[in-house]
Amino acid sequence: MEEILIRQTTAADLEGVAKLWHPRRRDPDIFRWLLADSDGRLRSFVAVSGEKIVGHIGYIISDYRFNGASYKGVFTIEWLVDEVSGKQAALPLYSKVLKLGDFTFVIGGTEVVWKIYPLLKFKTPLQVSRFLKVTRPLPYLKALNHDPLRKIVKTAYNSRGWLLRKPLPANGDLALVPYDGNAPALPGSDLTVANETPKEHIEWLMKVPGVDAYPFTLRKGGKPAGTALCYVQELEGVVCGRIVHVSYLGKEVRFWRQVLRQLEQFLTHKGCCVITTLASDPNFAQALKQNGHFVLRESPFWLRDPRGRFEGASWHLTYLEGDLAYRDMYMYDFVPPKRSVEVE
């Protein structure tokens, strides 16, 4: 067997990277968007044996605010090796990423990698909840890929938030305005780790192929209070929405609910029959539940924190993290679209 070389990925490697997922079709254009930073450089490494790419790992680095300081968090993505000739490259690839930031993390993953993460000194301090809310039951029912009875039962069950939601508070002095590129300072009075949401990251997420992105600045009393980002995707007449991100807004559940209501109204106006959201902060999660969202499933938060900086910390994690934002926008149990869709 030829020696395996680990090196930075180049644009010429993307076809070979996409082939690692064969027979699943992976679009090199998606990789080109996903892996490119604001300067066009690719955020990934490949393992090469001779002329063949036998492994790949990508990463996204973001700045996180905690206890008055800023730390670089590395989210690993698209880690895969060739089952025949690339197995020995798996850990060397990951070790390259572990050296890049102050901490490393992943949300979700597969049972296979869950067995590997503890060996790399990852821990799971919390579970992250994935929420769903049906906003237009009839289009949702029509989109489901089930027999008629099951479609009715599933729609009724997933629409239960309409009955369980609590009365909504008045919006007061809150307004959603077009994104102005400025992220207000995060509250620094409690021990919550939150993404600082730089302009470059929002602009990168706005360029995702096949999805319409809508960024907002939140204003309260006329002053910037945070940033929000929504996605809308329409396939074969079915429109799905996602609240990709809402800035950390503190501990007032009422304020969270006011923000959520305006985002829900926007997405419903766009025709979305379902809205998905990801949350870990207990106040954000409580606001979602009170607004009629329910937990679809939970995913483990894998954290490698070599210096123990975040022991006992709370985390505000959303679909903004890593490459989660665009994945599974088209619900898995809807009628399969006729054209190919990149959802992996």
Short mmCIF file of C-alpha atoms in Angstrom, two decimals, residues 176-184 196-203 206 214-218 226-229:
data_model
loop_
_atom_site.label_atom_id
_atom_site.label_comp_id
_atom_site.label_asym_id
_atom_site.label_seq_id
_atom_site.Cartn_x
_atom_site.Cartn_y
_atom_site.Cartn_z
CA LEU A 176 -37.48 42.93 12.65
CA VAL A 177 -35.63 45.09 10.14
CA PRO A 178 -33.38 44.21 7.18
CA TYR A 179 -29.98 42.96 8.30
CA ASP A 180 -27.53 45.83 8.64
CA GLY A 181 -24.37 43.75 9.04
CA ASN A 182 -23.79 44.67 12.68
CA ALA A 183 -24.04 42.16 15.50
CA PRO A 184 -24.68 43.83 18.88
CA GLU A 196 -20.57 35.97 18.11
CA THR A 197 -22.21 35.80 14.65
CA PRO A 198 -19.79 37.88 12.55
CA LYS A 199 -20.99 39.45 9.31
CA GLU A 200 -18.76 37.16 7.24
CA HIS A 201 -20.44 34.05 8.64
CA ILE A 202 -23.95 35.35 7.94
CA GLU A 203 -22.94 36.32 4.41
CA MET A 206 -26.70 33.47 2.66
CA TYR A 214 -33.46 36.09 4.91
CA PRO A 215 -31.27 37.85 7.51
CA PHE A 216 -32.67 40.32 10.03
CA THR A 217 -31.51 42.73 12.68
CA LEU A 218 -33.62 42.72 15.84
CA GLY A 226 -29.63 40.81 18.04
CA THR A 227 -29.48 39.04 14.70
CA ALA A 228 -31.76 36.45 13.13
CA LEU A 229 -31.52 34.34 9.99
#
